[in-house]
């Protein structure tokens, strides 16, 4: 018997797995596996949703699934089945026929609106590939002190993948943007049940017509998983995941700033140099969230790990930023009192995770390990955490304490 092609199989399997059985019921049906995250009320289940290995469940409707942090020590590319999932709307697509899916490209500032099929996307445009990190704006939110409202995520709401698609600018050019075009809006197939309404995001026309954003149908050499946007999504390298619209179905050129709920008031940060305010206060002005800040993590050692005294260790980690690229990473084994340079590994591109390693021979006792990255523009990480009421953009120098005996 001939095997069905992957896209057909996805329509059938996910239609049964997601449409026929509610997420919560499917989750409860699995054998209980749990993890305790390093913050208050951090007891979580690990559940294997369709096309996914067991991931950390924050909510099931809408799905919010976090990648277990040990995955990031397995390589620079995050496997599709381990990639985090974040939706805002509970009414998400569970079955999409890629042969019938259409992206409507138009808007009041489009001179020549048209409908773009998946076949046209693959056939009529020159594809490109980019390695880029997708990171949720609220990644690490649960570590804010004092705590803030919103999804209480650890450090696993991020992932790095090879994306294949076509430049957004080429898709827009075919619609013949008018001189008055100021922004481009993006909508997907997910729908609101209540709350903020349809999830629509926008980019300024200069950004949308630049070299970075792509309309992608492939992730790590395979079709996008359904829960990561099948059959096509927007990829905005260097920008937080709120702009990476899944199940992309409409692209509109508009002649004025778009102020839908998910641009204003949602996903706003303090409008100052640090994007921060004093804990417990509100910003006087805000702006839309944009590019990543610089981040770095030790991945090969967990908090509280027991290591052997006098035995050399090779410590591994990852660093990334919003698109300048990582220039250097320093490490400390004494809680930040002294620093040395780590060795940078393979460079997969300026939007990718960058590996680093350093050697460490621990003496008996406790050790506080820290890493700090700089990008090519000289931007780095704060030694003390910055605070904002939305819980976005955490990028403090992290501490991993180990004990040698």
PDB file of N, CA and C in Angstrom, residues 61-154:
ATOM      1  N   UNK A  61      -5.839  24.980  26.229  1.00  0.00           N
ATOM      2  CA  UNK A  61      -6.778  25.683  25.356  1.00  0.00           C
ATOM      3  C   UNK A  61      -6.728  27.164  25.683  1.00  0.00           C
ATOM      4  N   UNK A  62      -6.008  27.964  24.911  1.00  0.00           N
ATOM      5  CA  UNK A  62      -5.228  27.576  23.737  1.00  0.00           C
ATOM      6  C   UNK A  62      -3.929  26.872  24.136  1.00  0.00           C
ATOM      7  N   UNK A  63      -3.315  26.111  23.224  1.00  0.00           N
ATOM      8  CA  UNK A  63      -2.089  25.403  23.568  1.00  0.00           C
ATOM      9  C   UNK A  63      -0.932  26.356  23.836  1.00  0.00           C
ATOM     10  N   UNK A  64      -0.302  26.158  24.996  1.00  0.00           N
ATOM     11  CA  UNK A  64       0.950  26.831  25.327  1.00  0.00           C
ATOM     12  C   UNK A  64       1.891  25.745  25.837  1.00  0.00           C
ATOM     13  N   UNK A  65       2.865  25.395  25.016  1.00  0.00           N
ATOM     14  CA  UNK A  65       3.756  24.274  25.295  1.00  0.00           C
ATOM     15  C   UNK A  65       5.195  24.772  25.279  1.00  0.00           C
ATOM     16  N   UNK A  66       5.922  24.485  26.344  1.00  0.00           N
ATOM     17  CA  UNK A  66       7.291  24.956  26.492  1.00  0.00           C
ATOM     18  C   UNK A  66       8.277  23.809  26.264  1.00  0.00           C
ATOM     19  N   UNK A  67       9.389  24.121  25.627  1.00  0.00           N
ATOM     20  CA  UNK A  67      10.427  23.128  25.374  1.00  0.00           C
ATOM     21  C   UNK A  67      11.208  22.838  26.652  1.00  0.00           C
ATOM     22  N   UNK A  68      11.347  21.569  27.041  1.00  0.00           N
ATOM     23  CA  UNK A  68      12.227  21.253  28.179  1.00  0.00           C
ATOM     24  C   UNK A  68      13.635  21.764  27.907  1.00  0.00           C
ATOM     25  N   UNK A  69      14.233  22.408  28.884  1.00  0.00           N
ATOM     26  CA  UNK A  69      15.467  23.151  28.616  1.00  0.00           C
ATOM     27  C   UNK A  69      16.619  22.254  28.186  1.00  0.00           C
ATOM     28  N   UNK A  70      16.641  20.994  28.592  1.00  0.00           N
ATOM     29  CA  UNK A  70      17.740  20.119  28.214  1.00  0.00           C
ATOM     30  C   UNK A  70      17.825  19.907  26.707  1.00  0.00           C
ATOM     31  N   UNK A  71      16.740  20.150  25.983  1.00  0.00           N
ATOM     32  CA  UNK A  71      16.755  20.021  24.523  1.00  0.00           C
ATOM     33  C   UNK A  71      17.802  20.945  23.908  1.00  0.00           C
ATOM     34  N   UNK A  72      18.012  22.112  24.499  1.00  0.00           N
ATOM     35  CA  UNK A  72      18.914  23.093  23.911  1.00  0.00           C
ATOM     36  C   UNK A  72      20.383  22.682  24.020  1.00  0.00           C
ATOM     37  N   UNK A  73      20.664  21.622  24.778  1.00  0.00           N
ATOM     38  CA  UNK A  73      22.032  21.120  24.839  1.00  0.00           C
ATOM     39  C   UNK A  73      22.304  20.054  23.784  1.00  0.00           C
ATOM     40  N   UNK A  74      21.285  19.660  23.036  1.00  0.00           N
ATOM     41  CA  UNK A  74      21.436  18.589  22.055  1.00  0.00           C
ATOM     42  C   UNK A  74      21.930  19.079  20.703  1.00  0.00           C
ATOM     43  N   UNK A  75      21.959  20.377  20.476  1.00  0.00           N
ATOM     44  CA  UNK A  75      22.399  20.925  19.197  1.00  0.00           C
ATOM     45  C   UNK A  75      21.829  22.304  18.987  1.00  0.00           C
ATOM     46  N   UNK A  76      22.359  23.004  17.985  1.00  0.00           N
ATOM     47  CA  UNK A  76      21.925  24.380  17.750  1.00  0.00           C
ATOM     48  C   UNK A  76      20.539  24.458  17.116  1.00  0.00           C
ATOM     49  N   UNK A  77      20.128  23.413  16.413  1.00  0.00           N
ATOM     50  CA  UNK A  77      18.816  23.390  15.763  1.00  0.00           C
ATOM     51  C   UNK A  77      17.830  22.665  16.669  1.00  0.00           C
ATOM     52  N   UNK A  78      16.704  23.305  16.948  1.00  0.00           N
ATOM     53  CA  UNK A  78      15.667  22.717  17.795  1.00  0.00           C
ATOM     54  C   UNK A  78      14.772  21.830  16.940  1.00  0.00           C
ATOM     55  N   UNK A  79      14.649  20.538  17.261  1.00  0.00           N
ATOM     56  CA  UNK A  79      13.818  19.649  16.437  1.00  0.00           C
ATOM     57  C   UNK A  79      12.371  20.114  16.384  1.00  0.00           C
ATOM     58  N   UNK A  80      11.715  19.833  15.279  1.00  0.00           N
ATOM     59  CA  UNK A  80      10.319  20.248  15.107  1.00  0.00           C
ATOM     60  C   UNK A  80       9.425  19.705  16.215  1.00  0.00           C
ATOM     61  N   UNK A  81       9.654  18.455  16.627  1.00  0.00           N
ATOM     62  CA  UNK A  81       8.761  17.873  17.629  1.00  0.00           C
ATOM     63  C   UNK A  81       9.027  18.402  19.027  1.00  0.00           C
ATOM     64  N   UNK A  82      10.114  19.177  19.193  1.00  0.00           N
ATOM     65  CA  UNK A  82      10.427  19.772  20.498  1.00  0.00           C
ATOM     66  C   UNK A  82      10.199  21.280  20.517  1.00  0.00           C
ATOM     67  N   UNK A  83       9.777  21.846  19.395  1.00  0.00           N
ATOM     68  CA  UNK A  83       9.657  23.299  19.281  1.00  0.00           C
ATOM     69  C   UNK A  83       8.444  23.793  20.064  1.00  0.00           C
ATOM     70  N   UNK A  84       8.625  24.884  20.794  1.00  0.00           N
ATOM     71  CA  UNK A  84       7.557  25.422  21.645  1.00  0.00           C
ATOM     72  C   UNK A  84       6.339  25.835  20.832  1.00  0.00           C
ATOM     73  N   UNK A  85       5.203  25.940  21.503  1.00  0.00           N
ATOM     74  CA  UNK A  85       3.927  26.301  20.882  1.00  0.00           C
ATOM     75  C   UNK A  85       3.280  27.404  21.703  1.00  0.00           C
ATOM     76  N   UNK A  86       2.823  28.457  21.025  1.00  0.00           N
ATOM     77  CA  UNK A  86       2.141  29.553  21.725  1.00  0.00           C
ATOM     78  C   UNK A  86       0.998  30.075  20.869  1.00  0.00           C
ATOM     79  N   UNK A  87      -0.221  29.930  21.365  1.00  0.00           N
ATOM     80  CA  UNK A  87      -1.409  30.525  20.746  1.00  0.00           C
ATOM     81  C   UNK A  87      -2.078  31.454  21.754  1.00  0.00           C
ATOM     82  N   UNK A  88      -2.804  32.442  21.227  1.00  0.00           N
ATOM     83  CA  UNK A  88      -3.636  33.299  22.059  1.00  0.00           C
ATOM     84  C   UNK A  88      -5.105  32.923  21.959  1.00  0.00           C
ATOM     85  N   UNK A  89      -5.511  32.440  20.807  1.00  0.00           N
ATOM     86  CA  UNK A  89      -6.914  32.123  20.565  1.00  0.00           C
ATOM     87  C   UNK A  89      -7.174  30.633  20.698  1.00  0.00           C
ATOM     88  N   UNK A  90      -8.308  30.294  21.323  1.00  0.00           N
ATOM     89  CA  UNK A  90      -8.644  28.889  21.546  1.00  0.00           C
ATOM     90  C   UNK A  90      -9.122  28.205  20.277  1.00  0.00           C
ATOM     91  N   UNK A  91      -9.723  28.945  19.356  1.00  0.00           N
ATOM     92  CA  UNK A  91     -10.237  28.357  18.119  1.00  0.00           C
ATOM     93  C   UNK A  91      -9.113  28.317  17.088  1.00  0.00           C
ATOM     94  N   UNK A  92      -8.319  27.244  17.142  1.00  0.00           N
ATOM     95  CA  UNK A  92      -7.187  27.117  16.232  1.00  0.00           C
ATOM     96  C   UNK A  92      -7.507  26.073  15.162  1.00  0.00           C
ATOM     97  N   UNK A  93      -6.900  26.188  13.988  1.00  0.00           N
ATOM     98  CA  UNK A  93      -7.174  25.197  12.945  1.00  0.00           C
ATOM     99  C   UNK A  93      -6.615  23.835  13.326  1.00  0.00           C
ATOM    100  N   UNK A  94      -7.375  22.797  13.054  1.00  0.00           N
ATOM    101  CA  UNK A  94      -6.928  21.431  13.314  1.00  0.00           C
ATOM    102  C   UNK A  94      -6.773  20.633  12.034  1.00  0.00           C
ATOM    103  N   UNK A  95      -7.217  21.190  10.919  1.00  0.00           N
ATOM    104  CA  UNK A  95      -7.080  20.530   9.626  1.00  0.00           C
ATOM    105  C   UNK A  95      -7.034  21.594   8.543  1.00  0.00           C
ATOM    106  N   UNK A  96      -5.954  21.578   7.765  1.00  0.00           N
ATOM    107  CA  UNK A  96      -5.805  22.530   6.668  1.00  0.00           C
ATOM    108  C   UNK A  96      -5.390  21.757   5.424  1.00  0.00           C
ATOM    109  N   UNK A  97      -6.093  21.966   4.334  1.00  0.00           N
ATOM    110  CA  UNK A  97      -5.738  21.355   3.053  1.00  0.00           C
ATOM    111  C   UNK A  97      -4.797  22.321   2.332  1.00  0.00           C
ATOM    112  N   UNK A  98      -3.520  21.998   2.227  1.00  0.00           N
ATOM    113  CA  UNK A  98      -2.589  22.941   1.591  1.00  0.00           C
ATOM    114  C   UNK A  98      -2.890  23.188   0.127  1.00  0.00           C
ATOM    115  N   UNK A  99      -3.559  22.227  -0.514  1.00  0.00           N
ATOM    116  CA  UNK A  99      -3.894  22.411  -1.928  1.00  0.00           C
ATOM    117  C   UNK A  99      -4.997  23.456  -2.121  1.00  0.00           C
ATOM    118  N   UNK A 100      -5.767  23.726  -1.076  1.00  0.00           N
ATOM    119  CA  UNK A 100      -6.858  24.701  -1.166  1.00  0.00           C
ATOM    120  C   UNK A 100      -6.559  26.005  -0.408  1.00  0.00           C
ATOM    121  N   UNK A 101      -5.489  25.992   0.396  1.00  0.00           N
ATOM    122  CA  UNK A 101      -5.197  27.166   1.220  1.00  0.00           C
ATOM    123  C   UNK A 101      -4.797  28.361   0.355  1.00  0.00           C
ATOM    124  N   UNK A 102      -5.328  29.529   0.706  1.00  0.00           N
ATOM    125  CA  UNK A 102      -5.074  30.759  -0.038  1.00  0.00           C
ATOM    126  C   UNK A 102      -4.670  31.865   0.925  1.00  0.00           C
ATOM    127  N   UNK A 103      -3.667  32.617   0.528  1.00  0.00           N
ATOM    128  CA  UNK A 103      -3.314  33.856   1.235  1.00  0.00           C
ATOM    129  C   UNK A 103      -3.826  35.016   0.392  1.00  0.00           C
ATOM    130  N   UNK A 104      -4.730  35.795   0.948  1.00  0.00           N
ATOM    131  CA  UNK A 104      -5.250  36.959   0.231  1.00  0.00           C
ATOM    132  C   UNK A 104      -4.303  38.134   0.456  1.00  0.00           C
ATOM    133  N   UNK A 105      -3.737  38.648  -0.615  1.00  0.00           N
ATOM    134  CA  UNK A 105      -2.790  39.757  -0.547  1.00  0.00           C
ATOM    135  C   UNK A 105      -3.475  40.986  -1.142  1.00  0.00           C
ATOM    136  N   UNK A 106      -3.663  42.015  -0.317  1.00  0.00           N
ATOM    137  CA  UNK A 106      -4.380  43.185  -0.820  1.00  0.00           C
ATOM    138  C   UNK A 106      -4.294  44.340   0.148  1.00  0.00           C
ATOM    139  N   UNK A 107      -5.440  44.949   0.460  1.00  0.00           N
ATOM    140  CA  UNK A 107      -5.475  46.117   1.323  1.00  0.00           C
ATOM    141  C   UNK A 107      -5.636  47.402   0.532  1.00  0.00           C
ATOM    142  N   UNK A 108      -5.995  48.473   1.236  1.00  0.00           N
ATOM    143  CA  UNK A 108      -6.285  49.749   0.575  1.00  0.00           C
ATOM    144  C   UNK A 108      -5.064  50.348  -0.101  1.00  0.00           C
ATOM    145  N   UNK A 109      -3.861  49.931   0.319  1.00  0.00           N
ATOM    146  CA  UNK A 109      -2.643  50.485  -0.282  1.00  0.00           C
ATOM    147  C   UNK A 109      -2.003  49.513  -1.262  1.00  0.00           C
ATOM    148  N   UNK A 110      -2.769  48.525  -1.729  1.00  0.00           N
ATOM    149  CA  UNK A 110      -2.292  47.595  -2.749  1.00  0.00           C
ATOM    150  C   UNK A 110      -2.858  47.995  -4.104  1.00  0.00           C
ATOM    151  N   UNK A 111      -2.004  48.152  -5.078  1.00  0.00           N
ATOM    152  CA  UNK A 111      -2.473  48.524  -6.403  1.00  0.00           C
ATOM    153  C   UNK A 111      -3.035  47.362  -7.193  1.00  0.00           C
ATOM    154  N   UNK A 112      -2.608  46.151  -6.838  1.00  0.00           N
ATOM    155  CA  UNK A 112      -3.032  44.974  -7.589  1.00  0.00           C
ATOM    156  C   UNK A 112      -3.224  43.794  -6.636  1.00  0.00           C
ATOM    157  N   UNK A 113      -4.341  43.762  -5.909  1.00  0.00           N
ATOM    158  CA  UNK A 113      -4.597  42.647  -4.983  1.00  0.00           C
ATOM    159  C   UNK A 113      -4.640  41.317  -5.734  1.00  0.00           C
ATOM    160  N   UNK A 114      -4.254  40.259  -5.047  1.00  0.00           N
ATOM    161  CA  UNK A 114      -4.316  38.932  -5.668  1.00  0.00           C
ATOM    162  C   UNK A 114      -4.410  37.867  -4.592  1.00  0.00           C
ATOM    163  N   UNK A 115      -4.684  36.643  -5.005  1.00  0.00           N
ATOM    164  CA  UNK A 115      -4.750  35.505  -4.104  1.00  0.00           C
ATOM    165  C   UNK A 115      -3.580  34.583  -4.391  1.00  0.00           C
ATOM    166  N   UNK A 116      -2.882  34.218  -3.324  1.00  0.00           N
ATOM    167  CA  UNK A 116      -1.655  33.439  -3.434  1.00  0.00           C
ATOM    168  C   UNK A 116      -1.892  32.026  -2.910  1.00  0.00           C
ATOM    169  N   UNK A 117      -1.761  31.036  -3.767  1.00  0.00           N
ATOM    170  CA  UNK A 117      -1.898  29.642  -3.342  1.00  0.00           C
ATOM    171  C   UNK A 117      -0.528  29.096  -2.956  1.00  0.00           C
ATOM    172  N   UNK A 118      -0.534  27.954  -2.296  1.00  0.00           N
ATOM    173  CA  UNK A 118       0.727  27.321  -1.929  1.00  0.00           C
ATOM    174  C   UNK A 118       1.498  26.908  -3.176  1.00  0.00           C
ATOM    175  N   UNK A 119       0.801  26.465  -4.192  1.00  0.00           N
ATOM    176  CA  UNK A 119       1.476  26.084  -5.430  1.00  0.00           C
ATOM    177  C   UNK A 119       2.177  27.284  -6.056  1.00  0.00           C
ATOM    178  N   UNK A 120       1.507  28.443  -6.052  1.00  0.00           N
ATOM    179  CA  UNK A 120       2.122  29.653  -6.601  1.00  0.00           C
ATOM    180  C   UNK A 120       3.322  30.071  -5.760  1.00  0.00           C
ATOM    181  N   UNK A 121       3.187  29.967  -4.446  1.00  0.00           N
ATOM    182  CA  UNK A 121       4.260  30.376  -3.553  1.00  0.00           C
ATOM    183  C   UNK A 121       5.524  29.574  -3.835  1.00  0.00           C
ATOM    184  N   UNK A 122       5.381  28.286  -4.054  1.00  0.00           N
ATOM    185  CA  UNK A 122       6.525  27.421  -4.314  1.00  0.00           C
ATOM    186  C   UNK A 122       7.052  27.563  -5.748  1.00  0.00           C
ATOM    187  N   UNK A 123       6.154  27.861  -6.697  1.00  0.00           N
ATOM    188  CA  UNK A 123       6.510  27.852  -8.112  1.00  0.00           C
ATOM    189  C   UNK A 123       6.977  29.196  -8.643  1.00  0.00           C
ATOM    190  N   UNK A 124       6.342  30.287  -8.204  1.00  0.00           N
ATOM    191  CA  UNK A 124       6.514  31.579  -8.863  1.00  0.00           C
ATOM    192  C   UNK A 124       7.546  32.489  -8.207  1.00  0.00           C
ATOM    193  N   UNK A 125       8.110  32.065  -7.094  1.00  0.00           N
ATOM    194  CA  UNK A 125       9.064  32.905  -6.378  1.00  0.00           C
ATOM    195  C   UNK A 125      10.335  32.106  -6.101  1.00  0.00           C
ATOM    196  N   UNK A 126      11.439  32.798  -5.952  1.00  0.00           N
ATOM    197  CA  UNK A 126      12.713  32.146  -5.651  1.00  0.00           C
ATOM    198  C   UNK A 126      12.817  31.900  -4.146  1.00  0.00           C
ATOM    199  N   UNK A 127      12.936  30.647  -3.701  1.00  0.00           N
ATOM    200  CA  UNK A 127      12.972  30.368  -2.264  1.00  0.00           C
ATOM    201  C   UNK A 127      14.312  30.760  -1.636  1.00  0.00           C
ATOM    202  N   UNK A 128      14.257  31.030  -0.353  1.00  0.00           N
ATOM    203  CA  UNK A 128      15.450  31.325   0.440  1.00  0.00           C
ATOM    204  C   UNK A 128      15.399  30.493   1.715  1.00  0.00           C
ATOM    205  N   UNK A 129      16.554  30.300   2.328  1.00  0.00           N
ATOM    206  CA  UNK A 129      16.635  29.590   3.612  1.00  0.00           C
ATOM    207  C   UNK A 129      17.346  30.473   4.620  1.00  0.00           C
ATOM    208  N   UNK A 130      16.847  30.481   5.852  1.00  0.00           N
ATOM    209  CA  UNK A 130      17.481  31.239   6.914  1.00  0.00           C
ATOM    210  C   UNK A 130      17.386  30.456   8.203  1.00  0.00           C
ATOM    211  N   UNK A 131      18.449  30.493   8.992  1.00  0.00           N
ATOM    212  CA  UNK A 131      18.423  29.910  10.331  1.00  0.00           C
ATOM    213  C   UNK A 131      18.117  31.037  11.309  1.00  0.00           C
ATOM    214  N   UNK A 132      17.034  30.895  12.056  1.00  0.00           N
ATOM    215  CA  UNK A 132      16.593  31.994  12.921  1.00  0.00           C
ATOM    216  C   UNK A 132      15.916  31.466  14.173  1.00  0.00           C
ATOM    217  N   UNK A 133      16.125  32.177  15.250  1.00  0.00           N
ATOM    218  CA  UNK A 133      15.478  31.896  16.531  1.00  0.00           C
ATOM    219  C   UNK A 133      14.081  32.498  16.546  1.00  0.00           C
ATOM    220  N   UNK A 134      13.122  31.722  16.990  1.00  0.00           N
ATOM    221  CA  UNK A 134      11.791  32.241  17.318  1.00  0.00           C
ATOM    222  C   UNK A 134      11.678  32.204  18.840  1.00  0.00           C
ATOM    223  N   UNK A 135      11.414  33.337  19.454  1.00  0.00           N
ATOM    224  CA  UNK A 135      11.332  33.429  20.907  1.00  0.00           C
ATOM    225  C   UNK A 135      10.063  34.163  21.311  1.00  0.00           C
ATOM    226  N   UNK A 136       9.315  33.580  22.219  1.00  0.00           N
ATOM    227  CA  UNK A 136       8.128  34.239  22.749  1.00  0.00           C
ATOM    228  C   UNK A 136       8.526  35.492  23.518  1.00  0.00           C
ATOM    229  N   UNK A 137       7.731  36.546  23.391  1.00  0.00           N
ATOM    230  CA  UNK A 137       8.001  37.788  24.117  1.00  0.00           C
ATOM    231  C   UNK A 137       8.063  37.549  25.617  1.00  0.00           C
ATOM    232  N   UNK A 138       7.238  36.609  26.101  1.00  0.00           N
ATOM    233  CA  UNK A 138       7.167  36.318  27.530  1.00  0.00           C
ATOM    234  C   UNK A 138       8.060  35.184  27.973  1.00  0.00           C
ATOM    235  N   UNK A 139       9.028  34.779  27.139  1.00  0.00           N
ATOM    236  CA  UNK A 139       9.973  33.766  27.573  1.00  0.00           C
ATOM    237  C   UNK A 139      10.629  34.201  28.884  1.00  0.00           C
ATOM    238  N   UNK A 140      10.633  33.307  29.881  1.00  0.00           N
ATOM    239  CA  UNK A 140      11.238  33.559  31.206  1.00  0.00           C
ATOM    240  C   UNK A 140      10.391  34.459  32.094  1.00  0.00           C
ATOM    241  N   UNK A 141       9.133  34.717  31.726  1.00  0.00           N
ATOM    242  CA  UNK A 141       8.310  35.634  32.507  1.00  0.00           C
ATOM    243  C   UNK A 141       8.158  35.196  33.964  1.00  0.00           C
ATOM    244  N   UNK A 142       8.096  33.899  34.216  1.00  0.00           N
ATOM    245  CA  UNK A 142       7.878  33.421  35.578  1.00  0.00           C
ATOM    246  C   UNK A 142       9.030  33.761  36.514  1.00  0.00           C
ATOM    247  N   UNK A 143      10.166  34.194  35.960  1.00  0.00           N
ATOM    248  CA  UNK A 143      11.333  34.521  36.784  1.00  0.00           C
ATOM    249  C   UNK A 143      11.378  35.990  37.181  1.00  0.00           C
ATOM    250  N   UNK A 144      10.410  36.785  36.731  1.00  0.00           N
ATOM    251  CA  UNK A 144      10.362  38.190  37.132  1.00  0.00           C
ATOM    252  C   UNK A 144      10.065  38.303  38.625  1.00  0.00           C
ATOM    253  N   UNK A 145      10.712  39.260  39.260  1.00  0.00           N
ATOM    254  CA  UNK A 145      10.465  39.545  40.678  1.00  0.00           C
ATOM    255  C   UNK A 145      10.412  41.056  40.860  1.00  0.00           C
ATOM    256  N   UNK A 146       9.256  41.576  41.358  1.00  0.00           N
ATOM    257  CA  UNK A 146       8.053  40.827  41.696  1.00  0.00           C
ATOM    258  C   UNK A 146       7.373  40.221  40.472  1.00  0.00           C
ATOM    259  N   UNK A 147       6.572  39.162  40.733  1.00  0.00           N
ATOM    260  CA  UNK A 147       5.899  38.445  39.652  1.00  0.00           C
ATOM    261  C   UNK A 147       4.941  39.375  38.918  1.00  0.00           C
ATOM    262  N   UNK A 148       4.683  39.034  37.641  1.00  0.00           N
ATOM    263  CA  UNK A 148       3.757  39.792  36.807  1.00  0.00           C
ATOM    264  C   UNK A 148       2.718  38.828  36.256  1.00  0.00           C
ATOM    265  N   UNK A 149       1.632  39.381  35.763  1.00  0.00           N
ATOM    266  CA  UNK A 149       0.584  38.540  35.184  1.00  0.00           C
ATOM    267  C   UNK A 149       1.002  38.053  33.794  1.00  0.00           C
ATOM    268  N   UNK A 150       0.283  37.052  33.298  1.00  0.00           N
ATOM    269  CA  UNK A 150       0.598  36.483  31.989  1.00  0.00           C
ATOM    270  C   UNK A 150       1.088  35.064  32.133  1.00  0.00           C
ATOM    271  N   UNK A 151       1.338  34.402  31.010  1.00  0.00           N
ATOM    272  CA  UNK A 151       1.799  33.026  31.024  1.00  0.00           C
ATOM    273  C   UNK A 151       3.110  32.878  31.770  1.00  0.00           C
ATOM    274  N   UNK A 152       3.114  32.019  32.777  1.00  0.00           N
ATOM    275  CA  UNK A 152       4.285  31.868  33.641  1.00  0.00           C
ATOM    276  C   UNK A 152       5.250  30.850  33.031  1.00  0.00           C
ATOM    277  N   UNK A 153       6.045  31.338  32.102  1.00  0.00           N
ATOM    278  CA  UNK A 153       6.978  30.519  31.340  1.00  0.00           C
ATOM    279  C   UNK A 153       8.359  30.522  31.955  1.00  0.00           C
ATOM    280  N   UNK A 154       9.044  29.376  31.855  1.00  0.00           N
ATOM    281  CA  UNK A 154      10.455  29.320  32.166  1.00  0.00           C
ATOM    282  C   UNK A 154      11.262  29.810  30.981  1.00  0.00           C
TER     283      UNK A 154
END
